[in-house]
Amino acid sequence: MTDTVHIGDVPFGPSHFTTIAGPCAVESREMALQTALAVQAAGARVLRAGVFKPRSSPRSFQGLGTRALDILHEVKATTGMPVVTELTDVRRLEEVADIADAVQVGARNMHNYALLTELGRTELPVLLKRGLSATVDELLLAAEYVLCEGNERVILCERGIRTFESAYRFTLDVAAVAVLHERTHLPVVVDPSHAAGRRALVLPLSLAAVAVGADGLLVEVHPAPHLALCDGDQALRTDEFAAYQRQVQRLGAFIRGCEAEVDGLVPETELESA
Amino acid sequence: MTDTVHIGDVPFGPSHFTTIAGPCAVESREMALQTALAVQAAGARVLRAGVFKPRSSPRSFQGLGTRALDILHEVKATTGMPVVTELTDVRRLEEVADIADAVQVGARNMHNYALLTELGRTELPVLLKRGLSATVDELLLAAEYVLCEGNERVILCERGIRTFESAYRFTLDVAAVAVLHERTHLPVVVDPSHAAGRRALVLPLSLAAVAVGADGLLVEVHPAPHLALCDGDQALRTDEFAAYQRQVQRLGAFIRGCEAEVDGLVPETELESA
Amino acid sequence: MTDTVHIGDVPFGPSHFTTIAGPCAVESREMALQTALAVQAAGARVLRAGVFKPRSSPRSFQGLGTRALDILHEVKATTGMPVVTELTDVRRLEEVADIADAVQVGARNMHNYALLTELGRTELPVLLKRGLSATVDELLLAAEYVLCEGNERVILCERGIRTFESAYRFTLDVAAVAVLHERTHLPVVVDPSHAAGRRALVLPLSLAAVAVGADGLLVEVHPAPHLALCDGDQALRTDEFAAYQRQVQRLGAFIRGCEAEVDGLVPETELESA
Amino acid sequence: MTDTVHIGDVPFGPSHFTTIAGPCAVESREMALQTALAVQAAGARVLRAGVFKPRSSPRSFQGLGTRALDILHEVKATTGMPVVTELTDVRRLEEVADIADAVQVGARNMHNYALLTELGRTELPVLLKRGLSATVDELLLAAEYVLCEGNERVILCERGIRTFESAYRFTLDVAAVAVLHERTHLPVVVDPSHAAGRRALVLPLSLAAVAVGADGLLVEVHPAPHLALCDGDQALRTDEFAAYQRQVQRLGAFIRGCEAEVDGLVPETELESA
């Protein structure tokens, strides 16, 4: 049975289906606030927003850093939404912890054990993304680095694995969500945006994630994706997010209703005796 | 817009969600009939049943062959269900075509162009499975081998791709279903059984497949999976199939209802202008 | 210990290092003869030449078919070189067997068990290529389909596997060559051309294959690669083949000399006791 | 043309072939010294030795840490060999830099841009390993994080990528070595030990690496691998290392001799005009 982990006062676990939404990166005070208000109005309950962006090239936009933290402080004061942001450098933990309600460890840092260990010594919820080619077992072992220091507030995130297929960015591994629910009590959310790599695939991948039993979604939204400083192709537009959110929430409610019923219809004991 | 392809009188396409179910292989007259009656009673509309089984090892069970065709003839007469079975040897096309309402080309034969070309010269529906490491583009090109001979009755099947992950058998690629719907008018079904590799994952993968927009499912069912001559670990039991079928059909109806609505809510023209 | 398998009178096995070379496909009488004479002059001992070409798209050049068989008949008469060519359709086995000294089963047909079984009933040497995502074990099991029918003249071929990397066509799996030598007595050759996908990588990959212990190479050569009807990018030019052949043969001799010595220096018994 | 980068006074580049050898981890003063003396006697010129070990599980041996640094200080004083060791936590850079002649960034930290940036601000040679599923381009971009800070002393290391094959630990990507030499002036070494995962494959993979043009090898050696605290299966024994080293060095000399000749035999201008 999956435990419930809270980010701020927002629960992630078996009796809720929760959307985390927001821009890939904070680009300015205006766009951060505009996006936050739009996703909040549509029903997202946690804001995601990048401050320090790990990028393949040192010449790509690396996030606004400290300035973005100040902006997020303001956005939180205005909206009251809890905020999750990525930590990429263990030396910046305190600075990020001052503002963030949860800390994201990105796919590139799933094996950064120094970072995980320090987060294990805090009480901050940790949103731990699966590495590009990490097995389910390795993801669970990475979570152990946080858990064994005493911090049990870990939420796992499936975000697509690297395969040979190039028709999208990463292969969303829905089976991993089902396997994780078998092997751990930690909540599991899905990031459909990085797997999709382009807007048109975000909704279908999100619906698949909901159906397979994810406890929430982490989705990128931008007021003007064609102007975004990073990953604009995969961001939903703020003005289409409400329709998206309605779809995934309705399916979330439907699936959770059915699950109770299925549990009743196919008694485990009977299956075991097969 | 996806076309509708019929197997017998059973439609696969945008306005239906159809389950094909049955045993991996015909093992005897009794088990074939028992399974067919059970899946039919639960609402499956097409029977799948292996006659010639391509196996990694020449020492594994290879199917009953011609004897299984005779059994399928009887089962069809009794149940009235159309039957889909795999063809692995182009020289047996006539023999199989006498009984089968649709011919499956398995993942191992997706690149068997001689087979595809001959099937293109028939009027038989072809259920074409994606190869273990075939790209979406290569699957579409394989379909072209059938289509360009004049046979337009092709149904594509996503069945999982080979990756590094070993927590299940193959990685079900739900994004491929969405991409295929963008690129072709052919219906797309999903085989959750081979991707799962074990019974417990078949339902969650099926729900993900339905949610992402698959037009149907191809699922393995066996009266006594622990005694099965092939792939027993991944077969649903006949007595749990009804509950399974109810779940996937209810979700199929829900998703198809929502799709119409989404089309209304997010006008493509507005998205294009972004 | 690896057995020796002959193609015509040319041995493949532990005491020889043999190059098979020739065009991807027979395109005309002139180019086939010109290429054969060039590779023969440079020391290649077996001619490869495609007659039936399996192509991803039905609209790509599919080989000259029967006409190419006639051309190969002539080329053999002129050069005296044994010829290996690919069989893609089991119904053409007799026709191909009339001309070919060995039959290639391509990567796309490694799982075509009908084809393998029929070849097992002949006495023709079979050059069996590893599938794009076949494991070493699956390749060995595919070989069993030939062996268990009574034909022990099988040569295995590593030709690159499909991975996420796109800096070349396929990932040449040199470790597979070493593992195959541990697990089977069959000779193992390497096709560097399909792994490379472009000319500049063919020599370095060939040298790696020789060093890791391959018993031979299967390499594409064309008199005018920029005009080739298939896979021109990866073909060596006839006028650079002599330098290539000298390099790989010299390394082959060097490595085979060293192997004897290594066997002496690191006694297995001592290693076992570690 | 590849530049020469020195670790201590030992050159890595086109006119040398250099072996870095030593234990996966420093386990005690005695074993570290014994291994160093053995590999030095056999001709290895740089010592590798783990101090901080990144492990999938927090319950596995994590290295002796600071105590191992003291041991390495002693071993360096005794042998005069330069030492390369892995840095996993940016906060320990100074401590490691006091002892190490070069800093290894492991596959798990290839995307740890904070670490790379700090190393870019030192003058320490950086041995940068390719991530498990990093493309060649991503490896080059990771190197840019060091280079663009002003530190040009980067040596790249191919160590195997993650694929579906389970007959060994990782798939050694020899083509990547050839591609890297096309795209960068940085030296490229190969770690055959992690790719192999077991002792018997280390020599064949090393020979393949030498043949494809690697500028050096990074190989694990242990006096009693069956007692090793990490990765014992893939470590060569100290008493077999001399034979290993002789083989790879002889091949290194042979290949480098041939390369000059090939450059002469196949003029690039002629190839271009094809």
PDB file of C-alpha atoms in Angstrom, chain A residues 11-207:
ATOM      1  CA  PRO A  11      -1.005  15.016  -0.544  1.00  0.00           C
ATOM      2  CA  PHE A  12       0.504  12.498  -2.989  1.00  0.00           C
ATOM      3  CA  GLY A  13      -0.711   8.969  -2.486  1.00  0.00           C
ATOM      4  CA  PRO A  14      -3.440   6.424  -3.040  1.00  0.00           C
ATOM      5  CA  SER A  15      -6.425   8.593  -2.275  1.00  0.00           C
ATOM      6  CA  HIS A  16      -5.431  11.593  -4.376  1.00  0.00           C
ATOM      7  CA  PHE A  17      -4.386  12.327  -7.896  1.00  0.00           C
ATOM      8  CA  THR A  18      -2.340  15.500  -7.974  1.00  0.00           C
ATOM      9  CA  THR A  19      -0.897  17.633 -10.756  1.00  0.00           C
ATOM     10  CA  ILE A  20       2.349  19.559 -10.399  1.00  0.00           C
ATOM     11  CA  ALA A  21       2.613  22.122 -13.178  1.00  0.00           C
ATOM     12  CA  GLY A  22       4.661  25.101 -14.188  1.00  0.00           C
ATOM     13  CA  PRO A  23       7.425  26.345 -16.435  1.00  0.00           C
ATOM     14  CA  CYS A  24      10.604  24.449 -17.213  1.00  0.00           C
ATOM     15  CA  ALA A  25      12.495  27.486 -15.917  1.00  0.00           C
ATOM     16  CA  VAL A  26      11.654  30.788 -14.249  1.00  0.00           C
ATOM     17  CA  GLU A  27      12.435  33.287 -17.003  1.00  0.00           C
ATOM     18  CA  SER A  28      11.053  36.459 -15.430  1.00  0.00           C
ATOM     19  CA  ARG A  29       8.829  37.620 -12.578  1.00  0.00           C
ATOM     20  CA  GLU A  30       5.921  38.173 -14.953  1.00  0.00           C
ATOM     21  CA  MET A  31       5.980  34.804 -16.724  1.00  0.00           C
ATOM     22  CA  ALA A  32       6.453  32.911 -13.454  1.00  0.00           C
ATOM     23  CA  LEU A  33       3.485  34.602 -11.823  1.00  0.00           C
ATOM     24  CA  GLN A  34       1.313  34.380 -14.924  1.00  0.00           C
ATOM     25  CA  THR A  35       2.010  30.658 -15.281  1.00  0.00           C
ATOM     26  CA  ALA A  36       1.460  29.968 -11.590  1.00  0.00           C
ATOM     27  CA  LEU A  37      -1.876  31.737 -11.560  1.00  0.00           C
ATOM     28  CA  ALA A  38      -3.012  29.946 -14.712  1.00  0.00           C
ATOM     29  CA  VAL A  39      -2.121  26.444 -13.527  1.00  0.00           C
ATOM     30  CA  GLN A  40      -3.568  27.165 -10.081  1.00  0.00           C
ATOM     31  CA  ALA A  41      -6.836  28.374 -11.589  1.00  0.00           C
ATOM     32  CA  ALA A  42      -7.000  25.152 -13.619  1.00  0.00           C
ATOM     33  CA  GLY A  43      -6.520  22.981 -10.559  1.00  0.00           C
ATOM     34  CA  ALA A  44      -2.807  22.250 -10.317  1.00  0.00           C
ATOM     35  CA  ARG A  45      -1.908  22.213  -6.637  1.00  0.00           C
ATOM     36  CA  VAL A  46       1.899  22.403  -6.691  1.00  0.00           C
ATOM     37  CA  LEU A  47       4.076  24.698  -8.792  1.00  0.00           C
ATOM     38  CA  ARG A  48       7.152  23.382 -10.565  1.00  0.00           C
ATOM     39  CA  ALA A  49       9.698  25.970 -11.725  1.00  0.00           C
ATOM     40  CA  GLY A  50      13.366  25.583 -12.587  1.00  0.00           C
ATOM     41  CA  VAL A  51      15.910  27.818 -10.918  1.00  0.00           C
ATOM     42  CA  PHE A  52      19.134  25.948 -11.632  1.00  0.00           C
ATOM     43  CA  LYS A  53      18.858  24.130 -14.971  1.00  0.00           C
ATOM     44  CA  PRO A  54      21.271  21.301 -15.765  1.00  0.00           C
ATOM     45  CA  ARG A  55      21.853  21.517 -19.505  1.00  0.00           C
ATOM     46  CA  SER A  56      23.850  19.286 -21.831  1.00  0.00           C
ATOM     47  CA  SER A  57      25.815  22.272 -23.098  1.00  0.00           C
ATOM     48  CA  PRO A  58      27.473  24.919 -20.904  1.00  0.00           C
ATOM     49  CA  ARG A  59      26.413  27.458 -23.509  1.00  0.00           C
ATOM     50  CA  SER A  60      22.669  26.789 -23.043  1.00  0.00           C
ATOM     51  CA  PHE A  61      20.517  28.831 -20.644  1.00  0.00           C
ATOM     52  CA  GLN A  62      21.323  27.589 -17.142  1.00  0.00           C
ATOM     53  CA  GLY A  63      18.438  29.156 -15.234  1.00  0.00           C
ATOM     54  CA  LEU A  64      18.299  32.498 -13.423  1.00  0.00           C
ATOM     55  CA  GLY A  65      19.664  30.962 -10.214  1.00  0.00           C
ATOM     56  CA  THR A  66      19.440  33.089  -7.070  1.00  0.00           C
ATOM     57  CA  ARG A  67      17.308  35.717  -8.838  1.00  0.00           C
ATOM     58  CA  ALA A  68      14.777  33.008  -9.686  1.00  0.00           C
ATOM     59  CA  LEU A  69      14.618  32.011  -6.022  1.00  0.00           C
ATOM     60  CA  ASP A  70      13.589  35.556  -5.120  1.00  0.00           C
ATOM     61  CA  ILE A  71      10.918  35.459  -7.810  1.00  0.00           C
ATOM     62  CA  LEU A  72       9.598  32.152  -6.509  1.00  0.00           C
ATOM     63  CA  HIS A  73       9.425  33.647  -3.012  1.00  0.00           C
ATOM     64  CA  GLU A  74       7.108  36.316  -4.363  1.00  0.00           C
ATOM     65  CA  VAL A  75       5.035  33.897  -6.419  1.00  0.00           C
ATOM     66  CA  LYS A  76       4.507  31.717  -3.363  1.00  0.00           C
ATOM     67  CA  ALA A  77       3.427  34.736  -1.317  1.00  0.00           C
ATOM     68  CA  THR A  78       0.909  35.694  -3.999  1.00  0.00           C
ATOM     69  CA  THR A  79      -0.526  32.272  -4.822  1.00  0.00           C
ATOM     70  CA  GLY A  80       0.014  30.252  -1.683  1.00  0.00           C
ATOM     71  CA  MET A  81       1.101  27.291  -3.861  1.00  0.00           C
ATOM     72  CA  PRO A  82       3.877  25.036  -2.608  1.00  0.00           C
ATOM     73  CA  VAL A  83       6.864  24.987  -4.948  1.00  0.00           C
ATOM     74  CA  VAL A  84       9.152  22.195  -6.154  1.00  0.00           C
ATOM     75  CA  THR A  85      12.443  23.085  -7.804  1.00  0.00           C
ATOM     76  CA  GLU A  86      15.540  21.185  -8.825  1.00  0.00           C
ATOM     77  CA  LEU A  87      18.768  21.129  -6.843  1.00  0.00           C
ATOM     78  CA  THR A  88      21.868  20.384  -8.910  1.00  0.00           C
ATOM     79  CA  ASP A  89      24.661  21.444  -6.580  1.00  0.00           C
ATOM     80  CA  VAL A  90      24.848  20.153  -3.026  1.00  0.00           C
ATOM     81  CA  ARG A  91      26.430  23.443  -1.937  1.00  0.00           C
ATOM     82  CA  ARG A  92      23.218  25.298  -2.725  1.00  0.00           C
ATOM     83  CA  LEU A  93      20.975  23.130  -0.579  1.00  0.00           C
ATOM     84  CA  GLU A  94      20.377  25.716   2.152  1.00  0.00           C
ATOM     85  CA  GLU A  95      19.595  28.447  -0.316  1.00  0.00           C
ATOM     86  CA  VAL A  96      17.089  26.276  -2.150  1.00  0.00           C
ATOM     87  CA  ALA A  97      15.612  24.874   1.058  1.00  0.00           C
ATOM     88  CA  ASP A  98      14.749  28.395   2.189  1.00  0.00           C
ATOM     89  CA  ILE A  99      12.200  28.685  -0.612  1.00  0.00           C
ATOM     90  CA  ALA A 100      11.336  25.215  -1.885  1.00  0.00           C
ATOM     91  CA  ASP A 101       8.622  23.026  -0.391  1.00  0.00           C
ATOM     92  CA  ALA A 102      10.133  20.040  -2.141  1.00  0.00           C
ATOM     93  CA  VAL A 103      13.434  19.446  -3.901  1.00  0.00           C
ATOM     94  CA  GLN A 104      13.623  17.734  -7.256  1.00  0.00           C
ATOM     95  CA  VAL A 105      16.600  15.515  -8.043  1.00  0.00           C
ATOM     96  CA  GLY A 106      16.737  15.327 -11.827  1.00  0.00           C
ATOM     97  CA  ALA A 107      17.422  12.306 -14.015  1.00  0.00           C
ATOM     98  CA  ARG A 108      21.030  13.440 -14.508  1.00  0.00           C
ATOM     99  CA  ASN A 109      21.588  13.458 -10.735  1.00  0.00           C
ATOM    100  CA  MET A 110      19.819  10.244  -9.743  1.00  0.00           C
ATOM    101  CA  HIS A 111      23.275   8.769  -9.088  1.00  0.00           C
ATOM    102  CA  ASN A 112      24.581  11.901  -7.284  1.00  0.00           C
ATOM    103  CA  TYR A 113      24.795  10.184  -3.938  1.00  0.00           C
ATOM    104  CA  ALA A 114      26.329  13.171  -2.123  1.00  0.00           C
ATOM    105  CA  LEU A 115      23.236  15.186  -3.048  1.00  0.00           C
ATOM    106  CA  LEU A 116      20.850  12.400  -2.059  1.00  0.00           C
ATOM    107  CA  THR A 117      22.582  11.860   1.277  1.00  0.00           C
ATOM    108  CA  GLU A 118      22.372  15.543   2.205  1.00  0.00           C
ATOM    109  CA  LEU A 119      18.687  15.615   1.270  1.00  0.00           C
ATOM    110  CA  GLY A 120      18.222  12.590   3.482  1.00  0.00           C
ATOM    111  CA  ARG A 121      19.399  14.720   6.397  1.00  0.00           C
ATOM    112  CA  THR A 122      16.659  17.293   5.829  1.00  0.00           C
ATOM    113  CA  GLU A 123      12.908  17.016   6.241  1.00  0.00           C
ATOM    114  CA  LEU A 124      12.253  18.277   2.746  1.00  0.00           C
ATOM    115  CA  PRO A 125      10.169  16.104   0.426  1.00  0.00           C
ATOM    116  CA  VAL A 126      12.384  14.802  -2.380  1.00  0.00           C
ATOM    117  CA  LEU A 127      11.020  14.304  -5.898  1.00  0.00           C
ATOM    118  CA  LEU A 128      13.468  11.743  -7.285  1.00  0.00           C
ATOM    119  CA  LYS A 129      13.510  11.250 -11.042  1.00  0.00           C
ATOM    120  CA  ARG A 130      14.609   8.020 -12.655  1.00  0.00           C
ATOM    121  CA  GLY A 131      17.869   8.256 -14.583  1.00  0.00           C
ATOM    122  CA  LEU A 132      17.794   7.959 -18.380  1.00  0.00           C
ATOM    123  CA  SER A 133      18.968   4.383 -18.274  1.00  0.00           C
ATOM    124  CA  ALA A 134      18.415   3.483 -14.644  1.00  0.00           C
ATOM    125  CA  THR A 135      16.611   0.268 -13.869  1.00  0.00           C
ATOM    126  CA  VAL A 136      13.678   0.218 -11.489  1.00  0.00           C
ATOM    127  CA  ASP A 137      15.953  -1.420  -8.930  1.00  0.00           C
ATOM    128  CA  GLU A 138      18.569   1.310  -9.250  1.00  0.00           C
ATOM    129  CA  LEU A 139      15.908   3.968  -8.761  1.00  0.00           C
ATOM    130  CA  LEU A 140      14.794   2.254  -5.562  1.00  0.00           C
ATOM    131  CA  LEU A 141      18.397   2.022  -4.361  1.00  0.00           C
ATOM    132  CA  ALA A 142      18.914   5.715  -5.097  1.00  0.00           C
ATOM    133  CA  ALA A 143      15.848   6.427  -2.957  1.00  0.00           C
ATOM    134  CA  GLU A 144      17.489   4.389  -0.200  1.00  0.00           C
ATOM    135  CA  TYR A 145      20.252   7.007  -0.005  1.00  0.00           C
ATOM    136  CA  VAL A 146      17.606   9.492   1.150  1.00  0.00           C
ATOM    137  CA  LEU A 147      15.535   7.088   3.242  1.00  0.00           C
ATOM    138  CA  CYS A 148      18.409   5.576   5.187  1.00  0.00           C
ATOM    139  CA  GLU A 149      19.415   9.006   6.473  1.00  0.00           C
ATOM    140  CA  GLY A 150      15.991   9.319   8.064  1.00  0.00           C
ATOM    141  CA  ASN A 151      14.008  11.312   5.493  1.00  0.00           C
ATOM    142  CA  GLU A 152      11.050   9.205   4.390  1.00  0.00           C
ATOM    143  CA  ARG A 153       9.386  11.889   2.302  1.00  0.00           C
ATOM    144  CA  VAL A 154      10.407  10.603  -1.124  1.00  0.00           C
ATOM    145  CA  ILE A 155       8.238  10.724  -4.252  1.00  0.00           C
ATOM    146  CA  LEU A 156       9.530   8.762  -7.247  1.00  0.00           C
ATOM    147  CA  CYS A 157       9.168  10.044 -10.801  1.00  0.00           C
ATOM    148  CA  GLU A 158       9.150   8.076 -14.054  1.00  0.00           C
ATOM    149  CA  ARG A 159      10.132  10.392 -16.926  1.00  0.00           C
ATOM    150  CA  GLY A 160      11.006   8.151 -19.854  1.00  0.00           C
ATOM    151  CA  ILE A 161      14.058   6.032 -20.597  1.00  0.00           C
ATOM    152  CA  ARG A 162      16.521   6.238 -23.434  1.00  0.00           C
ATOM    153  CA  THR A 163      15.953   3.719 -26.225  1.00  0.00           C
ATOM    154  CA  PHE A 164      16.595   3.445 -29.970  1.00  0.00           C
ATOM    155  CA  GLU A 165      13.260   5.063 -30.944  1.00  0.00           C
ATOM    156  CA  SER A 166      13.522   8.626 -32.197  1.00  0.00           C
ATOM    157  CA  ALA A 167       9.861   9.410 -32.878  1.00  0.00           C
ATOM    158  CA  TYR A 168       9.723  11.127 -29.477  1.00  0.00           C
ATOM    159  CA  ARG A 169      12.270  12.226 -26.866  1.00  0.00           C
ATOM    160  CA  PHE A 170      12.293   9.339 -24.357  1.00  0.00           C
ATOM    161  CA  THR A 171      10.290   6.116 -24.058  1.00  0.00           C
ATOM    162  CA  LEU A 172       7.744   6.546 -21.260  1.00  0.00           C
ATOM    163  CA  ASP A 173       7.964   3.341 -19.260  1.00  0.00           C
ATOM    164  CA  VAL A 174       4.444   2.869 -17.905  1.00  0.00           C
ATOM    165  CA  ALA A 175       5.239  -0.658 -16.744  1.00  0.00           C
ATOM    166  CA  ALA A 176       7.829   0.816 -14.377  1.00  0.00           C
ATOM    167  CA  VAL A 177       5.009   2.631 -12.567  1.00  0.00           C
ATOM    168  CA  ALA A 178       3.185  -0.659 -12.016  1.00  0.00           C
ATOM    169  CA  VAL A 179       6.374  -2.415 -10.919  1.00  0.00           C
ATOM    170  CA  LEU A 180       7.276   0.402  -8.523  1.00  0.00           C
ATOM    171  CA  HIS A 181       3.860   0.121  -6.898  1.00  0.00           C
ATOM    172  CA  GLU A 182       4.579  -3.579  -6.342  1.00  0.00           C
ATOM    173  CA  ARG A 183       7.989  -2.974  -4.803  1.00  0.00           C
ATOM    174  CA  THR A 184       7.722   0.196  -2.736  1.00  0.00           C
ATOM    175  CA  HIS A 185       5.348   2.143  -0.540  1.00  0.00           C
ATOM    176  CA  LEU A 186       6.551   5.447  -2.027  1.00  0.00           C
ATOM    177  CA  PRO A 187       4.208   7.465  -4.246  1.00  0.00           C
ATOM    178  CA  VAL A 188       5.047   7.512  -7.962  1.00  0.00           C
ATOM    179  CA  VAL A 189       4.398  10.418 -10.294  1.00  0.00           C
ATOM    180  CA  VAL A 190       5.043  10.695 -14.020  1.00  0.00           C
ATOM    181  CA  ASP A 191       6.632  13.489 -16.046  1.00  0.00           C
ATOM    182  CA  PRO A 192       5.007  13.193 -19.494  1.00  0.00           C
ATOM    183  CA  SER A 193       6.671  16.347 -20.848  1.00  0.00           C
ATOM    184  CA  HIS A 194      10.265  15.109 -21.015  1.00  0.00           C
ATOM    185  CA  ALA A 195       9.197  11.749 -22.406  1.00  0.00           C
ATOM    186  CA  ALA A 196       7.047  13.371 -25.087  1.00  0.00           C
ATOM    187  CA  GLY A 197       9.475  16.034 -26.208  1.00  0.00           C
ATOM    188  CA  ARG A 198       6.620  17.722 -28.078  1.00  0.00           C
ATOM    189  CA  ARG A 199       3.280  19.163 -27.041  1.00  0.00           C
ATOM    190  CA  ALA A 200       0.989  16.848 -29.019  1.00  0.00           C
ATOM    191  CA  LEU A 201       2.121  13.756 -27.109  1.00  0.00           C
ATOM    192  CA  VAL A 202       1.765  15.196 -23.600  1.00  0.00           C
ATOM    193  CA  LEU A 203      -1.955  14.493 -23.193  1.00  0.00           C
ATOM    194  CA  PRO A 204      -1.940  10.880 -24.458  1.00  0.00           C
ATOM    195  CA  LEU A 205       1.109  10.037 -22.341  1.00  0.00           C
ATOM    196  CA  SER A 206      -0.497  11.659 -19.322  1.00  0.00           C
ATOM    197  CA  LEU A 207      -3.649   9.597 -19.761  1.00  0.00           C
TER     198      LEU A 207
END
